[in-house]
Short mmCIF file of C-alpha atoms in Angstrom, two decimals:
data_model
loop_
_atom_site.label_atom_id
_atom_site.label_comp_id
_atom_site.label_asym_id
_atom_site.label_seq_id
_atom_site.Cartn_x
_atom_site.Cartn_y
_atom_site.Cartn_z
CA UNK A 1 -3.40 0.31 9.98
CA UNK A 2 -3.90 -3.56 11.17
CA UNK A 3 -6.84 -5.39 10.64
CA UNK A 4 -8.56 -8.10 12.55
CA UNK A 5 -5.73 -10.31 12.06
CA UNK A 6 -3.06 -8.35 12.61
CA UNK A 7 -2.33 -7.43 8.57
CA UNK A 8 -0.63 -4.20 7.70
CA UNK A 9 -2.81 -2.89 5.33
CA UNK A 10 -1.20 -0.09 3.40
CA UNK A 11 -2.10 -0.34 -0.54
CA UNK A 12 -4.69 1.45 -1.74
CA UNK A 13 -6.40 -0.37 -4.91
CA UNK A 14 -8.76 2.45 -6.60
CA UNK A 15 -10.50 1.36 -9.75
CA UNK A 16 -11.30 4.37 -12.34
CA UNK A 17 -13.86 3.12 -14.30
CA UNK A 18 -15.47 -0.03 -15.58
CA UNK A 19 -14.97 0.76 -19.49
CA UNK A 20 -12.76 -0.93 -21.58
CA UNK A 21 -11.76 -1.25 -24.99
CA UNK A 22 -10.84 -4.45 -24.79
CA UNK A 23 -13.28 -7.70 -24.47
CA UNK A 24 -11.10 -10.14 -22.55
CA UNK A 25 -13.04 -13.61 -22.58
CA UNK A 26 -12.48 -14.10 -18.43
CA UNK A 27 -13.32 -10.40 -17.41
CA UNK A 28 -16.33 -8.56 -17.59
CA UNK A 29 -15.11 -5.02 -17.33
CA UNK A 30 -17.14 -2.58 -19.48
CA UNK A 31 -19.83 -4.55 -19.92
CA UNK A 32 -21.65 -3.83 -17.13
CA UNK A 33 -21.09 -1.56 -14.14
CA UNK A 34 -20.95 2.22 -13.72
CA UNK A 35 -20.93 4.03 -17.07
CA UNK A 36 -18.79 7.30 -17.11
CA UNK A 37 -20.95 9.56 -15.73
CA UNK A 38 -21.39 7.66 -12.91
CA UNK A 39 -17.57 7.34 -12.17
CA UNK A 40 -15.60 8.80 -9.47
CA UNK A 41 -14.59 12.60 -10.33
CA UNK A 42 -11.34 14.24 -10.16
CA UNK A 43 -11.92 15.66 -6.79
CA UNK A 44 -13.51 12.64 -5.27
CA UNK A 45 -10.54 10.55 -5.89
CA UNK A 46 -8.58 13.19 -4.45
CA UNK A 47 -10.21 13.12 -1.05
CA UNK A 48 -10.17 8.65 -1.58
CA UNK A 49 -6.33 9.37 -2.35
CA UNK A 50 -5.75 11.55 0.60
CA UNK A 51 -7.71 9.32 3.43
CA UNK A 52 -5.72 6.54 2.35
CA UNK A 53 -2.73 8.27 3.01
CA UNK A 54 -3.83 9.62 6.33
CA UNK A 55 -5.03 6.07 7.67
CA UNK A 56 -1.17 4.61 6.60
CA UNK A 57 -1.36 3.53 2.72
CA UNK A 58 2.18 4.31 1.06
CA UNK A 59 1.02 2.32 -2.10
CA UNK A 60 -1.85 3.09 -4.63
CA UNK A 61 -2.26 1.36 -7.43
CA UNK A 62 -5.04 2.93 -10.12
CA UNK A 63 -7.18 0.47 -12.08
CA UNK A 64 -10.06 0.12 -14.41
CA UNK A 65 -11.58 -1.02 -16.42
CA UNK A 66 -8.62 0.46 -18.79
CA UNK A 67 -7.69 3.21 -16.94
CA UNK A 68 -6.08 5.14 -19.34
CA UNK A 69 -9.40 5.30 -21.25
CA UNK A 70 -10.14 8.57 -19.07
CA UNK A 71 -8.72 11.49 -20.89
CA UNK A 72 -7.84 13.31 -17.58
CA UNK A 73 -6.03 10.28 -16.63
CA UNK A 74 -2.65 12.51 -15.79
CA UNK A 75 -4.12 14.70 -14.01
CA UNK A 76 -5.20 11.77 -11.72
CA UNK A 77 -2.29 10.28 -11.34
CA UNK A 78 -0.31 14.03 -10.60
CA UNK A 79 -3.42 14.73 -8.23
CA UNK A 80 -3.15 11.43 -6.58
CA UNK A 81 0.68 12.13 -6.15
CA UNK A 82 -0.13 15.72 -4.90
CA UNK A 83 -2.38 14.85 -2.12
CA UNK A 84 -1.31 11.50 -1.03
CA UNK A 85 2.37 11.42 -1.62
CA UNK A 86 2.69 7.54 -2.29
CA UNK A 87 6.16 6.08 -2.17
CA UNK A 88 4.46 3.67 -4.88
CA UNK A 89 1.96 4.81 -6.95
CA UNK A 90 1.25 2.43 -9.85
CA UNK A 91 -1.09 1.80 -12.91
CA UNK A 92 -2.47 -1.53 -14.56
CA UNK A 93 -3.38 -1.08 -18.14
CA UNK A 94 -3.74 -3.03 -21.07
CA UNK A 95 -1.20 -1.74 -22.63
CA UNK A 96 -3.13 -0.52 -25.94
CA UNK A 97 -2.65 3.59 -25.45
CA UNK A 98 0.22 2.78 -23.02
CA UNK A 99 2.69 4.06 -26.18
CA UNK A 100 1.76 7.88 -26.48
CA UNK A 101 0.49 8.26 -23.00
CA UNK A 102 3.76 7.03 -21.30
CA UNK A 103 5.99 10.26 -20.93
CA UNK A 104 2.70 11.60 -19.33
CA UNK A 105 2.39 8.98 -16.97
CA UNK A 106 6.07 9.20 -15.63
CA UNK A 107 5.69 13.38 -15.65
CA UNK A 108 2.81 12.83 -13.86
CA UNK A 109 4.31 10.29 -10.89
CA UNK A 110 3.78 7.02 -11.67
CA UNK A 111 6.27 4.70 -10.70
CA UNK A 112 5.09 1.55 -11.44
CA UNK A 113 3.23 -0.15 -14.43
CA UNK A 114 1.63 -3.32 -15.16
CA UNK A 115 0.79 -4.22 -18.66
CA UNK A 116 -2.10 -6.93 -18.83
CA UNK A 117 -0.65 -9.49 -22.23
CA UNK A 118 -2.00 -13.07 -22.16
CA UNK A 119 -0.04 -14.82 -25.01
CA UNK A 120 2.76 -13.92 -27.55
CA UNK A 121 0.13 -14.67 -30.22
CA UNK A 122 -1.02 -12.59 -32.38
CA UNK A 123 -3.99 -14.44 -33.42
CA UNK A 124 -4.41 -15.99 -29.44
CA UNK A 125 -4.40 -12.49 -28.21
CA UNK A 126 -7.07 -11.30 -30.58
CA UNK A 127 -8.96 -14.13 -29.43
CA UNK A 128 -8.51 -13.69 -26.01
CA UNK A 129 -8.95 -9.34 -26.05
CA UNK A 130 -11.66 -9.19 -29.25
CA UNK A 131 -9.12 -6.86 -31.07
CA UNK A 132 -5.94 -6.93 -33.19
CA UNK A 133 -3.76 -5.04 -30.90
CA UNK A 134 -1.02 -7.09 -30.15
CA UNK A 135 1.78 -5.33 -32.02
CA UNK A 136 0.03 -2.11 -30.34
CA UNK A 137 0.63 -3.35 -26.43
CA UNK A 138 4.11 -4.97 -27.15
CA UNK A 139 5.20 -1.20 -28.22
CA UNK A 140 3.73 -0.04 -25.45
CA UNK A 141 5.60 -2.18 -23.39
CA UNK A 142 8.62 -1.00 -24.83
CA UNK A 143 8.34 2.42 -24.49
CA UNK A 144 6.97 2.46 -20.92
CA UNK A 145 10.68 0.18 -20.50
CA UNK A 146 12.00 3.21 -22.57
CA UNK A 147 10.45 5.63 -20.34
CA UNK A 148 12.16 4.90 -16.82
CA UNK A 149 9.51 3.37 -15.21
CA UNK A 150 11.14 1.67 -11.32
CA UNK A 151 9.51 -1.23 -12.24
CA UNK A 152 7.74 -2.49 -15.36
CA UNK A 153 5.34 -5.87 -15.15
CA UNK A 154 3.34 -8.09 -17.37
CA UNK A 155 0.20 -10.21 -16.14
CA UNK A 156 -0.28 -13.24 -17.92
CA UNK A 157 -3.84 -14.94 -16.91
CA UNK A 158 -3.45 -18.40 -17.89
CA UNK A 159 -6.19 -20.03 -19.49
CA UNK A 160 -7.49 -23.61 -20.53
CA UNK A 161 -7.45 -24.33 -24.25
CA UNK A 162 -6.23 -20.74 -24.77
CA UNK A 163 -2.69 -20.27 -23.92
CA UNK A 164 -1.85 -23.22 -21.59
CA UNK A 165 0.45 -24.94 -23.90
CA UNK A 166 4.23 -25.41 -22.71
CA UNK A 167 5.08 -23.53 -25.72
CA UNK A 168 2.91 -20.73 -25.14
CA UNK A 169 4.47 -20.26 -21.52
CA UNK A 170 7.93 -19.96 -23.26
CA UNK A 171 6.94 -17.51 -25.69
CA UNK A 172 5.95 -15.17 -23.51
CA UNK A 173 9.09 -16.03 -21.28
CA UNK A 174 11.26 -14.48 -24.10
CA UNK A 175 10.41 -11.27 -23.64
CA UNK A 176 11.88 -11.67 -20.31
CA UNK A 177 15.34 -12.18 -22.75
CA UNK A 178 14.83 -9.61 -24.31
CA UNK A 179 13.32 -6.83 -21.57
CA UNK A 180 14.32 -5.68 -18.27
CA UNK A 181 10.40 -6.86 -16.97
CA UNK A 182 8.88 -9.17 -14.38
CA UNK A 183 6.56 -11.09 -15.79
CA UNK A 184 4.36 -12.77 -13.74
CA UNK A 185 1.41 -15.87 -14.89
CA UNK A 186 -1.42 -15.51 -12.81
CA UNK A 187 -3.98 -18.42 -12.16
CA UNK A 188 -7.57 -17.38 -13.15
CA UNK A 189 -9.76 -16.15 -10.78
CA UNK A 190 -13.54 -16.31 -10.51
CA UNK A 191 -14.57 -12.81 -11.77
CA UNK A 192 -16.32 -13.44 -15.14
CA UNK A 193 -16.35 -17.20 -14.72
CA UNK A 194 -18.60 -18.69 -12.11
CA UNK A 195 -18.72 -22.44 -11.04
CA UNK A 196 -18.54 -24.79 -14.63
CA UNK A 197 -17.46 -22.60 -16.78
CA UNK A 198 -14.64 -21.17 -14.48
CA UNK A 199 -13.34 -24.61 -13.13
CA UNK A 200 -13.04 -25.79 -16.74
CA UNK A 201 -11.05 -22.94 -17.78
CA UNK A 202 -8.60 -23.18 -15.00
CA UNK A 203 -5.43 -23.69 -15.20
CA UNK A 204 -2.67 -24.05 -12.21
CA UNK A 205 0.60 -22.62 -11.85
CA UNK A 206 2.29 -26.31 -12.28
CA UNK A 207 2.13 -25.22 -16.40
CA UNK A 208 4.93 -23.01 -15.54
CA UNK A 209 7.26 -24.97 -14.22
CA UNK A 210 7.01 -27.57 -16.40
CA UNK A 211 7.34 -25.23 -19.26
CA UNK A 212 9.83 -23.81 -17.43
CA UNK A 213 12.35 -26.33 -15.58
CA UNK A 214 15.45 -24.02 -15.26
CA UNK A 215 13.96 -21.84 -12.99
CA UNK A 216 15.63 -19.90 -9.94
CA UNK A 217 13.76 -18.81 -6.82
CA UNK A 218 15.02 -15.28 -6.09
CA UNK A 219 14.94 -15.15 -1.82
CA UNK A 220 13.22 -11.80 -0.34
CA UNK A 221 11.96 -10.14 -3.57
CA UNK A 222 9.36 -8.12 -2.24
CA UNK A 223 6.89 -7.29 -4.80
CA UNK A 224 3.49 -8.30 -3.65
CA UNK A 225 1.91 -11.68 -3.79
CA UNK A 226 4.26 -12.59 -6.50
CA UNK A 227 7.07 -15.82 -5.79
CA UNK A 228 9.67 -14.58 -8.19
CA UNK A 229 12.27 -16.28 -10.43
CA UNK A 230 14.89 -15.92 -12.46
CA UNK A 231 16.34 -17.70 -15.53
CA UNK A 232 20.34 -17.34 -15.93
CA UNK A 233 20.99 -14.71 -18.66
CA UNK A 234 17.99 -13.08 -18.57
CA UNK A 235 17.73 -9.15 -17.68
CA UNK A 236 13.91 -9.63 -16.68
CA UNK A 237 12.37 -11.91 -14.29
CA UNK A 238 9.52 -14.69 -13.85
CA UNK A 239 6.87 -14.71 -11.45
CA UNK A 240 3.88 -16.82 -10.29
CA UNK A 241 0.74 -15.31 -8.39
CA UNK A 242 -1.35 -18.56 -7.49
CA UNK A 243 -4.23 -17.34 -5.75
CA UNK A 244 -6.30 -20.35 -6.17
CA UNK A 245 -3.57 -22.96 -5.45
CA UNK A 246 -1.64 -21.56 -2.71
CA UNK A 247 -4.03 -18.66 -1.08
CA UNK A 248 -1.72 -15.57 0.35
CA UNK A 249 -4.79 -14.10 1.76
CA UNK A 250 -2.97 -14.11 5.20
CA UNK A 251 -0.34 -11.96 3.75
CA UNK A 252 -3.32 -9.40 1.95
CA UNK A 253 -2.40 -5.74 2.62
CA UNK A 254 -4.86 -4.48 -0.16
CA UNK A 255 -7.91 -2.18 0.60
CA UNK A 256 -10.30 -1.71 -2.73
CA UNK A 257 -12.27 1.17 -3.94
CA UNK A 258 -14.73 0.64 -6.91
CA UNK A 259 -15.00 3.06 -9.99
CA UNK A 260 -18.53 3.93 -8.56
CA UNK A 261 -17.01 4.61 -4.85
CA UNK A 262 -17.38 1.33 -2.96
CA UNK A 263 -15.44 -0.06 -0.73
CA UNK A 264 -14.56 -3.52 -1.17
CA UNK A 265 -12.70 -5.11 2.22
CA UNK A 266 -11.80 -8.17 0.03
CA UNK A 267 -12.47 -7.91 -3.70
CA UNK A 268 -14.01 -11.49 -3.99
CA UNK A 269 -16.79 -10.80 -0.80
CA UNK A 270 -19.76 -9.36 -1.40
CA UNK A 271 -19.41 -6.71 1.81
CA UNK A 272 -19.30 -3.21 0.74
CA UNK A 273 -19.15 -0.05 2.34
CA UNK A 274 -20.49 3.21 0.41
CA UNK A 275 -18.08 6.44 0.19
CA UNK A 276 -19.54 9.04 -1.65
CA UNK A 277 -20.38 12.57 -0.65
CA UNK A 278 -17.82 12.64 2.23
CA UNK A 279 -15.03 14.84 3.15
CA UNK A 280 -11.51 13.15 3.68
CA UNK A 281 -12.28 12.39 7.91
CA UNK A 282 -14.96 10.41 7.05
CA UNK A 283 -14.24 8.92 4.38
CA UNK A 284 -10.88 7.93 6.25
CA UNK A 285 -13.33 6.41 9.08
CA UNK A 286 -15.42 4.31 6.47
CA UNK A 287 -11.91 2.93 4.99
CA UNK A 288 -11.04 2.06 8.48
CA UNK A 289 -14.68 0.24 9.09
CA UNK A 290 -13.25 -1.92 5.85
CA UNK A 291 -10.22 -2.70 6.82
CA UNK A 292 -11.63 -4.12 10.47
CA UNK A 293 -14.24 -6.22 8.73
CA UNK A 294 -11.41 -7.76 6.09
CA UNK A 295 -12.08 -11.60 6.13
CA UNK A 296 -9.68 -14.33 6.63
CA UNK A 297 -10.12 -15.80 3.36
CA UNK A 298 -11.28 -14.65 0.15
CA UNK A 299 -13.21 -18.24 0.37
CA UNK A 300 -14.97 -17.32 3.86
CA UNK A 301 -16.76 -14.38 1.67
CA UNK A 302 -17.47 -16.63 -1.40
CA UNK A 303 -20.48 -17.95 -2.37
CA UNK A 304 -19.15 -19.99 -4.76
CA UNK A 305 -18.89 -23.34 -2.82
CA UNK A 306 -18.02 -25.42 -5.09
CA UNK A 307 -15.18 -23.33 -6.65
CA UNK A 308 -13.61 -23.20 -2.94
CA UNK A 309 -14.11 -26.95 -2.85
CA UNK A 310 -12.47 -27.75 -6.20
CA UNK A 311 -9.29 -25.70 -5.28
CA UNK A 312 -9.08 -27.72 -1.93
CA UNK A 313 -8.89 -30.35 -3.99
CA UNK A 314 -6.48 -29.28 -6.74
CA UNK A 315 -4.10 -27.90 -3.41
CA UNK A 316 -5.09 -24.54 -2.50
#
């Protein structure tokens, strides 16, 4: 299905809950928002999973929160699989219970995962998360590598006066040496952080190349919002998502569903569209409402004025 401005949107982003175990300093996740009664149930997210499929979505990616805090998180994902039959059907996690709930994961369908890892610092990442856990998510990592996965990725969310050292960047750029993995730094955006606070801990994607100067554009990747590179001798790649620098919201092809069943047309507006208590027709119409009333711009939902401003200014 095509939006307003003529965007193919086929991926499906459904969050599964708001809790977390971790406490990440620029997200807000578990802290507030739907607690797990409230949270979509196993048959609701079927009938989410299987309008998105009839309305055109071949890609659904599952979400949190930590997702794989639910304990009937496989029989989600082999639902979602069931009912929707995505050729993509992914999972972002932190990584933390990502060791003994792999082999379930892949059994289950999932094709795809994304491991959320900030720094390759032990005592950085329990600053950044709240817990010691680092040793935990790298194993994770390795086993979900182990496991078969099509395509295994780490999010790095850069951060000023965290992990925005040179040094830092590299560190985490050896596990692409060492694992067949995209990684991919990710410029901070304004979820957690609001005006102040978030301008001062932003930092751009410039960090990376300067930490990294021997860096190879690979032409036509295809994965997402993602400019990829490689580094020669290296069985994983590099990529930079710069949302705030160089805005791909003209390429969007994301619809959003909350843990709490909203729809979210852009995931930084504040239009929503409520989907509970409906059978898969009309809950297939309401997804279609969203998609038609998608914004431009993440910026022409924002409130945030002086955030859009600033990123003008900085070359977004």
């Amino acid at each position: 299905m095509e939006d307003q401005y003529s965007r193919k949107i086929n991926y499906l982003r459904l969050s599964l809950t708001q809790r977390c175990n971790f406490r990440c300093l620029y997200c807000h996740a578990g802290r507030n928002g739907c607690s797990a009664p409230d949270e979509l149930s196993l048959r609701e997210i079927a009938v989410i999973a299987q309008a998105a499929s009839e309305i055109g979505c071949t890609a659904i990616r599952l979400t949190g929160g930590e997702p794989l805090v639910r304990r009937d998180i496989s029989e989600i994902c082999e639902t979602v699989r069931t009912v929707a039959n995505p050729q993509k059907l992914g999972i972002t996690t932190n990584g933390f219970f990502l060791g003994r709930l792999a082999g379930s994961l892949y059994d289950a369908g999932v094709t795809h995962v994304n491991v959320s890892l900030d720094t390759a610092d032990e005592a950085v990442f329990e600053k950044i998360t709240g817990i010691d856990g680092f040793r935990t998510v790298l194993d994770g990592i390795g086993k979900a590598v182990a496991t078969g996965f099509k395509r295994v990725k780490i999010n790095a969310v850069l951060l000023h006066g965290v992990n925005d050292s040179e040094e830092a960047v590299r560190r985490l750029a050896e596990l692409t040496e060492r694992l067949p993995v995209d990684l991919r730094f990710i410029e901070l955006m304004p979820f957690g952080l609001t005006g102040s606070d978030y301008l001062k801990s932003f930092v751009s994607k410039e960090l990376v190349f300067r930490a990294l100067p021997d860096l190879e554009k690979i032409p036509d990747y295809g994965e997402g919002p993602a400019v990829m590179y490689h580094r020669q001798g290296s069985p994983g790649n590099i990529g930079i998502i710069s949302p705030m620098t160089a805005c791909f919201c003209k390429s969007c092809n994301r619809i959003r569903v909350l843990s709490d069943g909203r729809v979210r047309p852009c995931l930084l507006g504040s239009r929503e569209f409520g989907i509970r208590g409906l059978g898969v027709k009309d809950t297939a119409d309401v997804l279609r409402r969203a998609i038609a009333s998608k914004p431009a711009s993440y910026r022409d939902g924002s409130d945030n004025l002086r955030i859009n401003c600033e990123m003008k200014r900085i070359g977004g």
